[in-house]
CSV table of C-alpha atoms and ligand atoms in Angstrom, one decimal:
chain,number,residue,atom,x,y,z
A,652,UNK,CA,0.0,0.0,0.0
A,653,UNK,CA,1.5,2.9,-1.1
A,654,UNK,CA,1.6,6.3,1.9
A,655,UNK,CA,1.1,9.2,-0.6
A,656,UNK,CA,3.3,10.9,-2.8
A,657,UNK,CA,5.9,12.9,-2.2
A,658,UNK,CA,7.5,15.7,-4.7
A,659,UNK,CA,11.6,16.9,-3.8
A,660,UNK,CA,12.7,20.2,-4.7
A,661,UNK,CA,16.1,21.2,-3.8
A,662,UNK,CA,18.8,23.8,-4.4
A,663,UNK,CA,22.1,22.9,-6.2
A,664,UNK,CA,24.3,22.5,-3.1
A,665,UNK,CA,26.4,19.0,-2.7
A,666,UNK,CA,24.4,18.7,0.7
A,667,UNK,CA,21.1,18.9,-0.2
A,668,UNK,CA,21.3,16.9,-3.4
A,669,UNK,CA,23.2,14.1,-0.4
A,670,UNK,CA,20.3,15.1,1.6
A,671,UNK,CA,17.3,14.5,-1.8
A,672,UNK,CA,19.2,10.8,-2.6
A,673,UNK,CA,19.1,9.5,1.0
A,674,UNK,CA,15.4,10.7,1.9
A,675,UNK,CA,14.4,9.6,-1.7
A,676,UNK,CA,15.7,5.6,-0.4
A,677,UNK,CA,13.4,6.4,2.7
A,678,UNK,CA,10.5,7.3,1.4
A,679,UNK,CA,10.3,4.7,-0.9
A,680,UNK,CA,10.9,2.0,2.0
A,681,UNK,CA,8.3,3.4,3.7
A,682,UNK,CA,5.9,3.0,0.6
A,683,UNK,CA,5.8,6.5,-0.5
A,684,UNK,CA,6.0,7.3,-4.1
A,685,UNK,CA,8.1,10.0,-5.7
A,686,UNK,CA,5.9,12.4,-8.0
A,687,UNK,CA,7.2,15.6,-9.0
A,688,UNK,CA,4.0,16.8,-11.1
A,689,UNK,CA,1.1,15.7,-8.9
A,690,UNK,CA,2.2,15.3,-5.3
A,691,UNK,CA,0.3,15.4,-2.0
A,692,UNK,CA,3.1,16.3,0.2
A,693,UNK,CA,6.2,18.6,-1.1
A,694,UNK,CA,9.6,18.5,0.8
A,695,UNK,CA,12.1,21.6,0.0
A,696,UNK,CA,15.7,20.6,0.8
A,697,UNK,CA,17.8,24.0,1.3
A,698,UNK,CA,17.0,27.2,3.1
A,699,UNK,CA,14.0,29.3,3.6
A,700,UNK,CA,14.9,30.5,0.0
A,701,UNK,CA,14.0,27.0,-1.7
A,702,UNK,CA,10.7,26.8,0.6
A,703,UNK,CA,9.5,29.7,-1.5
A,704,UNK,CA,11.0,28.4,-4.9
A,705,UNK,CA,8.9,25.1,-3.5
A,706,UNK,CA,5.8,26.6,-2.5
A,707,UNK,CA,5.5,28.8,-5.8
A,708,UNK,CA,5.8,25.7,-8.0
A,709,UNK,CA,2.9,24.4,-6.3
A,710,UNK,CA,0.9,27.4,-5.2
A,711,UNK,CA,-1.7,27.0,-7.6
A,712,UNK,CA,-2.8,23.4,-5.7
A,713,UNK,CA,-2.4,24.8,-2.1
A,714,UNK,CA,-5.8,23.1,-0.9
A,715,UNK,CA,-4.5,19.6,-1.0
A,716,UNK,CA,-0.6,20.1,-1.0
A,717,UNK,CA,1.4,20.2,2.3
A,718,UNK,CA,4.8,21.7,2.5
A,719,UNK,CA,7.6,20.4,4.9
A,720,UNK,CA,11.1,21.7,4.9
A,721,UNK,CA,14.9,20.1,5.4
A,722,UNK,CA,17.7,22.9,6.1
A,723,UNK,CA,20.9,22.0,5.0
A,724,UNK,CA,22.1,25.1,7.3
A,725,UNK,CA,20.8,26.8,10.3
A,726,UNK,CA,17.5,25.4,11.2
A,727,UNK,CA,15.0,28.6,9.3
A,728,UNK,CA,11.6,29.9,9.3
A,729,UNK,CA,10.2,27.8,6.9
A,730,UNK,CA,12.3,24.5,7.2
A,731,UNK,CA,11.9,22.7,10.6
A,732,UNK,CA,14.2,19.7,9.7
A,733,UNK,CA,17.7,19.7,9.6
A,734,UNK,CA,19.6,16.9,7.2
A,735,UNK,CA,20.6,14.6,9.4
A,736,UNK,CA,17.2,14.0,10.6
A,737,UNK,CA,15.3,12.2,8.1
A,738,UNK,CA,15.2,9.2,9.2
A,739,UNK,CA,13.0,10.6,12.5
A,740,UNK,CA,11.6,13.0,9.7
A,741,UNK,CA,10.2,10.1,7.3
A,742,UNK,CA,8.9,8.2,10.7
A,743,UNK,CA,6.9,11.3,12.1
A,744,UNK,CA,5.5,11.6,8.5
A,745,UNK,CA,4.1,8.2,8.6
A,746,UNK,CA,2.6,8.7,11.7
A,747,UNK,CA,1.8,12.5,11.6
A,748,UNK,CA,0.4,12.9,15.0
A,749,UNK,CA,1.6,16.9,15.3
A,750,UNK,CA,-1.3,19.5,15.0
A,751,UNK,CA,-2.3,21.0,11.5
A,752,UNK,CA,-0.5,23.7,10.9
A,753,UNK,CA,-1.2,27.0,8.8
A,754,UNK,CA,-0.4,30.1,7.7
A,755,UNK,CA,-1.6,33.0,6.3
A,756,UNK,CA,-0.9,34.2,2.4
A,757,UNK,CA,-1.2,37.6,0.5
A,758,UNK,CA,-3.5,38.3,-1.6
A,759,UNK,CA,-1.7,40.4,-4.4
A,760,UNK,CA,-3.7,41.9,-7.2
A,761,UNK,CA,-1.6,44.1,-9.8
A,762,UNK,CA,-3.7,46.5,-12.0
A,763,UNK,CA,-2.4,47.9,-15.1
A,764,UNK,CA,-2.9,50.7,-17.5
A,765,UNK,CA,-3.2,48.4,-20.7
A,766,UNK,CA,-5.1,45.6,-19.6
A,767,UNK,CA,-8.6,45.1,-18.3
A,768,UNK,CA,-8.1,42.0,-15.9
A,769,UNK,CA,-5.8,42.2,-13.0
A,770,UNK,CA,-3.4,39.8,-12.6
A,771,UNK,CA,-3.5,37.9,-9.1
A,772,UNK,CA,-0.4,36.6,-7.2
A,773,UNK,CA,0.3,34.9,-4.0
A,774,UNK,CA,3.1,35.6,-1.4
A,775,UNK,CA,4.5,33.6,1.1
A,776,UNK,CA,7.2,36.3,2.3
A,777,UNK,CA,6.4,39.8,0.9
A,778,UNK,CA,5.7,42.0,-2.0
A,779,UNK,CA,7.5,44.9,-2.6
A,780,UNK,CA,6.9,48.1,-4.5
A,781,UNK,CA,10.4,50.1,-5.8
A,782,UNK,CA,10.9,52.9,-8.1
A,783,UNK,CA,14.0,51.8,-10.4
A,784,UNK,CA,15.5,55.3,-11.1
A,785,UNK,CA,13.5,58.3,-9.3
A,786,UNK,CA,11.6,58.6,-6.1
A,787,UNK,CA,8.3,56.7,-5.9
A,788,UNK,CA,5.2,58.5,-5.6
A,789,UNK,CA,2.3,56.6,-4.2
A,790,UNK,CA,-1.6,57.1,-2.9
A,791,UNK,CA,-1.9,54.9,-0.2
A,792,UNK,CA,-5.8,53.3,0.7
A,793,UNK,CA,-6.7,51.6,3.1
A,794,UNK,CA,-10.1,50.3,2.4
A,795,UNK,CA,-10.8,52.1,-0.3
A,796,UNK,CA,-10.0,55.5,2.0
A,797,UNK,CA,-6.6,57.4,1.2
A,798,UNK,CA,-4.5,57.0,3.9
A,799,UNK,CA,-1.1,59.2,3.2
A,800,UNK,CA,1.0,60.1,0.0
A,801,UNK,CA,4.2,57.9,0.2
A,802,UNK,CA,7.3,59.5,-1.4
A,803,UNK,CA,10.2,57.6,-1.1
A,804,UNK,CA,12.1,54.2,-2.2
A,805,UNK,CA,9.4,51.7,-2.1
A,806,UNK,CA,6.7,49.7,0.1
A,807,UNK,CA,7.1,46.5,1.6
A,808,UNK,CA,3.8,44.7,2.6
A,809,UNK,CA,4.3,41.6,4.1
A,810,UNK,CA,3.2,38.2,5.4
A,811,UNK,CA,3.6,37.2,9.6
A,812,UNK,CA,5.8,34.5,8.3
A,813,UNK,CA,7.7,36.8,6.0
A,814,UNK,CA,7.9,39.5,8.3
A,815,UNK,CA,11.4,38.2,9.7
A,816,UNK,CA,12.5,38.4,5.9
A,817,UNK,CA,12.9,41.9,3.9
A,818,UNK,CA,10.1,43.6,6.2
A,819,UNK,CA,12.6,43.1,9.1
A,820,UNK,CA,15.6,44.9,7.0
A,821,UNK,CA,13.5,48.0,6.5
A,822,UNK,CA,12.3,47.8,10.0
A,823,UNK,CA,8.8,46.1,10.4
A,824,UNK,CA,7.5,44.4,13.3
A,825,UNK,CA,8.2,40.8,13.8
A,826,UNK,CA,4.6,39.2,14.0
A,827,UNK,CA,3.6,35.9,15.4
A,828,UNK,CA,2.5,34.0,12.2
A,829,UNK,CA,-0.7,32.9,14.2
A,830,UNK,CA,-1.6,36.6,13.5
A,831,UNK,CA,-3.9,36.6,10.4
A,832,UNK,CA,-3.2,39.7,9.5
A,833,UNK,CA,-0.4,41.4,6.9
A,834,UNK,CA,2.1,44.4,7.6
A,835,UNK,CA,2.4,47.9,5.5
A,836,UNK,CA,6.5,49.4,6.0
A,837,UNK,CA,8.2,52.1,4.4
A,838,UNK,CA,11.5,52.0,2.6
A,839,UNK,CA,13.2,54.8,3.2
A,840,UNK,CA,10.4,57.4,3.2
A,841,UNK,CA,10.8,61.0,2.5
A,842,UNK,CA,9.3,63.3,5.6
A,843,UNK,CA,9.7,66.8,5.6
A,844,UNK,CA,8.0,69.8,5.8
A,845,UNK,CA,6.6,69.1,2.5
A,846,UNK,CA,5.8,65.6,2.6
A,847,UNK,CA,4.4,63.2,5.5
A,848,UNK,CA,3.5,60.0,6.2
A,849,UNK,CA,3.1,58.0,9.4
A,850,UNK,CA,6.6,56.6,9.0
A,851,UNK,CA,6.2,53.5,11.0
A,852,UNK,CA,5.2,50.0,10.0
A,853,UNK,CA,1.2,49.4,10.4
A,854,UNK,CA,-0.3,46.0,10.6
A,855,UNK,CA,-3.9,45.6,9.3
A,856,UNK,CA,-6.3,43.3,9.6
A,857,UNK,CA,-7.9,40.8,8.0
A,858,UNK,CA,-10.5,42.6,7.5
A,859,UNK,CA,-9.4,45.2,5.5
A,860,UNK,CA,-7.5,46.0,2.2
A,861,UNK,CA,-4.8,48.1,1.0
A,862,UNK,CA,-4.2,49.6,-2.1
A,863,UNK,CA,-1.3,51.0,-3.4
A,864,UNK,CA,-1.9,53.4,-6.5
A,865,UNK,CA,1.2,54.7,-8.4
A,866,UNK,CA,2.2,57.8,-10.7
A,867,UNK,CA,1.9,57.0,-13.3
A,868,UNK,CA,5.3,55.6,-14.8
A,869,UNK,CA,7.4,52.5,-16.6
A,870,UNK,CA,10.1,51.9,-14.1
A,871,UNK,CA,8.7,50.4,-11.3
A,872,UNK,CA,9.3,47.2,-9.9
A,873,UNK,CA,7.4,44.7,-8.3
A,874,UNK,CA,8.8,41.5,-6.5
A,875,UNK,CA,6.4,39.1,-5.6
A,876,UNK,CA,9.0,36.7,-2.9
A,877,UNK,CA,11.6,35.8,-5.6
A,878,UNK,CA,10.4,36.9,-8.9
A,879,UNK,CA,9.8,40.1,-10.0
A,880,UNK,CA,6.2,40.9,-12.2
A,881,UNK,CA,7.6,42.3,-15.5
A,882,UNK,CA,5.5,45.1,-16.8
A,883,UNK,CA,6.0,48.9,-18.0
A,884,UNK,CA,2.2,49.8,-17.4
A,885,UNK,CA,1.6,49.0,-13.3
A,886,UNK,CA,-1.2,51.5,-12.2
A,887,UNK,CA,-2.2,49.9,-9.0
A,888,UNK,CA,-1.6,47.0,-6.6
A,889,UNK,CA,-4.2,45.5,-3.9
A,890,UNK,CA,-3.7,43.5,-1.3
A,891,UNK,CA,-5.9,41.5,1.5
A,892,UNK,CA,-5.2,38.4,3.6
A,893,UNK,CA,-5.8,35.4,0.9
A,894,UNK,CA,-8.3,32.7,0.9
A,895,UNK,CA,-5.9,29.7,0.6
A,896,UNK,CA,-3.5,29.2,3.0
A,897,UNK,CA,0.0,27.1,3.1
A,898,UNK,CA,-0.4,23.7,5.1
A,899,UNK,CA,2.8,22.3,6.7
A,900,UNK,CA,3.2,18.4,7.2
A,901,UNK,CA,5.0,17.3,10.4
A,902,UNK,CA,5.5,21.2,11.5
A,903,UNK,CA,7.1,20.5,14.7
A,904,UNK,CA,6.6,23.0,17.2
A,905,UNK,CA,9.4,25.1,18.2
A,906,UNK,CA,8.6,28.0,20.2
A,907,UNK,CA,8.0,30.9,17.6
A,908,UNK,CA,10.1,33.7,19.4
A,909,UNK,CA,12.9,31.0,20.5
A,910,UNK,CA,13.3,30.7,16.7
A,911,UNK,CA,13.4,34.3,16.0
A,912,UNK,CA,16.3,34.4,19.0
A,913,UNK,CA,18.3,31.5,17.4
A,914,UNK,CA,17.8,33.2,14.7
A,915,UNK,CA,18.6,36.8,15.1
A,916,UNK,CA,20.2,37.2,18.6
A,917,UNK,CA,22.0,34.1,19.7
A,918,UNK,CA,23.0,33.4,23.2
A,919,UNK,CA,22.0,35.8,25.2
B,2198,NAP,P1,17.1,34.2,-0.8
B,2198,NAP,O1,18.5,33.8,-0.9
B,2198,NAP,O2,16.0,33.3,-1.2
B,2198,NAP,O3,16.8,34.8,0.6
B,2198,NAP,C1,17.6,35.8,1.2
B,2198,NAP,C2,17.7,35.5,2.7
B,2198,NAP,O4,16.5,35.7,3.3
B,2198,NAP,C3,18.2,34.1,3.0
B,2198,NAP,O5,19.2,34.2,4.0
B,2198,NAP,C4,17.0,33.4,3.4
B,2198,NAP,O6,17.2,32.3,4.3
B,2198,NAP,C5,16.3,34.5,4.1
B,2198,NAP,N1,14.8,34.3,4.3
B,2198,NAP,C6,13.9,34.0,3.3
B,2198,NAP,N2,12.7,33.9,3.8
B,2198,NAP,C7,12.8,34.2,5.1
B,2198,NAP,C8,11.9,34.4,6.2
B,2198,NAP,N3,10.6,34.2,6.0
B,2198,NAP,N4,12.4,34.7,7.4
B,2198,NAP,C9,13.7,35.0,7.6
B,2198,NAP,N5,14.6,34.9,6.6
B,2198,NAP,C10,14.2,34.5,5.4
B,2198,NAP,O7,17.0,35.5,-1.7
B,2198,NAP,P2,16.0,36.0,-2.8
B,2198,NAP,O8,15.7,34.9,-3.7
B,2198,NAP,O9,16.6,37.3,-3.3
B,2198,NAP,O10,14.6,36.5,-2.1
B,2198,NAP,C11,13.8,35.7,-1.3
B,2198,NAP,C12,13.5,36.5,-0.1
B,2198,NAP,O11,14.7,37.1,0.4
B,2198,NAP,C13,12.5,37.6,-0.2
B,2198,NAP,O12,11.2,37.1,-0.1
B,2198,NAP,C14,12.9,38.6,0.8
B,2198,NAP,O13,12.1,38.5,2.0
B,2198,NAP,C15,14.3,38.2,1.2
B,2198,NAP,N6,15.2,39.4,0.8
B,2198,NAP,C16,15.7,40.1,1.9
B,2198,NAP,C17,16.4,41.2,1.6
B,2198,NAP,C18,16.9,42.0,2.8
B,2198,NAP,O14,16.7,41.6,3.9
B,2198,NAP,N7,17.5,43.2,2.6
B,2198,NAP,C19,16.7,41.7,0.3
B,2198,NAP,C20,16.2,40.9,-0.7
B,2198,NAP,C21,15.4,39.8,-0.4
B,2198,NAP,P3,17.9,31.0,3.8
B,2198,NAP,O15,19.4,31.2,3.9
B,2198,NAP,O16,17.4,30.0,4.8
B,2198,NAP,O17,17.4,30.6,2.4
């Protein structure tokens, strides 16, 4: 009888691609089948980084998928398993006792100038919004009220699991992922006499919306987690708390602000 199937995706380096051949063997002695195209449970071998390369290859089955991720590194955000733990990590699949786990998604509609239909994304970490050669000029809305004039390098709006990630460079809050709710935080805004805006981060519910209406212009750049949305005619992007979520398989339970101190303090 076969357990379900499994689909690897892992980065190039020697360890993980040690790691993929050795949990491979496993999972096949423990009558699981390796499908890359149409799995039910996808393992990312790597860092955080692969977990999102992972979850986007798959983010368009996210109701009956569950992600589960090996670090060849530091243990990370995303990844729970290190590599010299599959052995324990193939039994606890087998007999997946833990909790189910989820977490929140964003909702990412881009509008543009030359085309009707918006095109809808989903992020794991973050988008951003960046002007490639002048300062960025944007209305800010927050349910479909303006809520400041942002001038400055961009706009981060983030996930709780991706606010440790870019939001926490440019100085957003670190939110418990259990939060379902999504985080607004400038980058490098311009305040002066002239122009204002609140100039800290601002989480908002789920609830509500944001949108984020540009000048218009051709050079700005939109990053979705690791790709970037190629288009010259961006006029506006929206964002809410999504309707699909990401499932984990086996999430083992490591207090959430112990990892953010292995993570970002150390011993203290
Ligand atoms: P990447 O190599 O995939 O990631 C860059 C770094 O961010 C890696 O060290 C990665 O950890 C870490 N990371 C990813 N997601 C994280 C999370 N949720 N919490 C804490 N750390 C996280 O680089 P990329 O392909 O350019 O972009 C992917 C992500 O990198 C983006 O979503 C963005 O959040 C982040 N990024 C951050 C900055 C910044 O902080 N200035 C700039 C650009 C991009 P691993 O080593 O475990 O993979």
């Amino acid at each position: 009888m076969t357990e379900g199937k499994v689909a690897i995706i892992q980065n190039k380096q020697e360890a993980s691609s040690a790691a993929n051949n050795k949990l491979t063997a496993l999972l096949k002695e423990a009558n699981y089948t390796i499908d890359q195209n149409d799995p039910d449970i996808v393992i990312s071998i790597g860092g955080d980084g692969t977990f999102l390369s992972a979850f986007h290859e798959f983010d368009h089955k996210l109701d009956r998928i569950r992600f589960l991720g090996v670090h060849t590194g530091h243990l990370g955000f995303y990844t729970d398993w290190r590599d010299f733990e599959l052995e324990e990590l193939v039994s606890n699949l087998s007999n997946d006792e833990n909790p189910p786990i989820s977490y929140p998604l964003l909702d990412v509609q881009v509008k543009y100038y030359d085309q009707k239909k918006p095109q809808r994304f989903l992020a794991l970490n973050e988008a951003t919004i960046k002007r490639a050669t002048r300062t960025m000029v944007a209305d800010v809305y927050i349910k479909d009220e303006i809520f400041e004039r942002f001038r400055g390098d961009g706009l981060s709006v983030s996930t709780p699991t991706g606010s440790t990630a870019y939001n926490k460079s440019v100085g957003g809050a670190v939110l418990h992922p259990r939060i379902n709710a999504f985080q607004l935080a400038e980058i490098a805004s311009l305040n002066n006499r002239v122009f204002r805006t609140l100039g800290s981060p601002i989480i908002i519910s789920d609830s509500e919306w944001l949108e984020i209406s540009l000048e218009e212009s051709s050079d700005y750049m939109v990053t979705i987690d690791r790709f970037t949305v190629e288009h010259d005619e961006i006029e506006s992007i929206s964002f809410k708390i999504a309707d699909e979520r990401v499932h984990f398989a086996s999430y083992r339970h490591m207090h959430f602000w112990r990892r953010v101190k292995d993570s970002f303090i150390g011993e203290v």
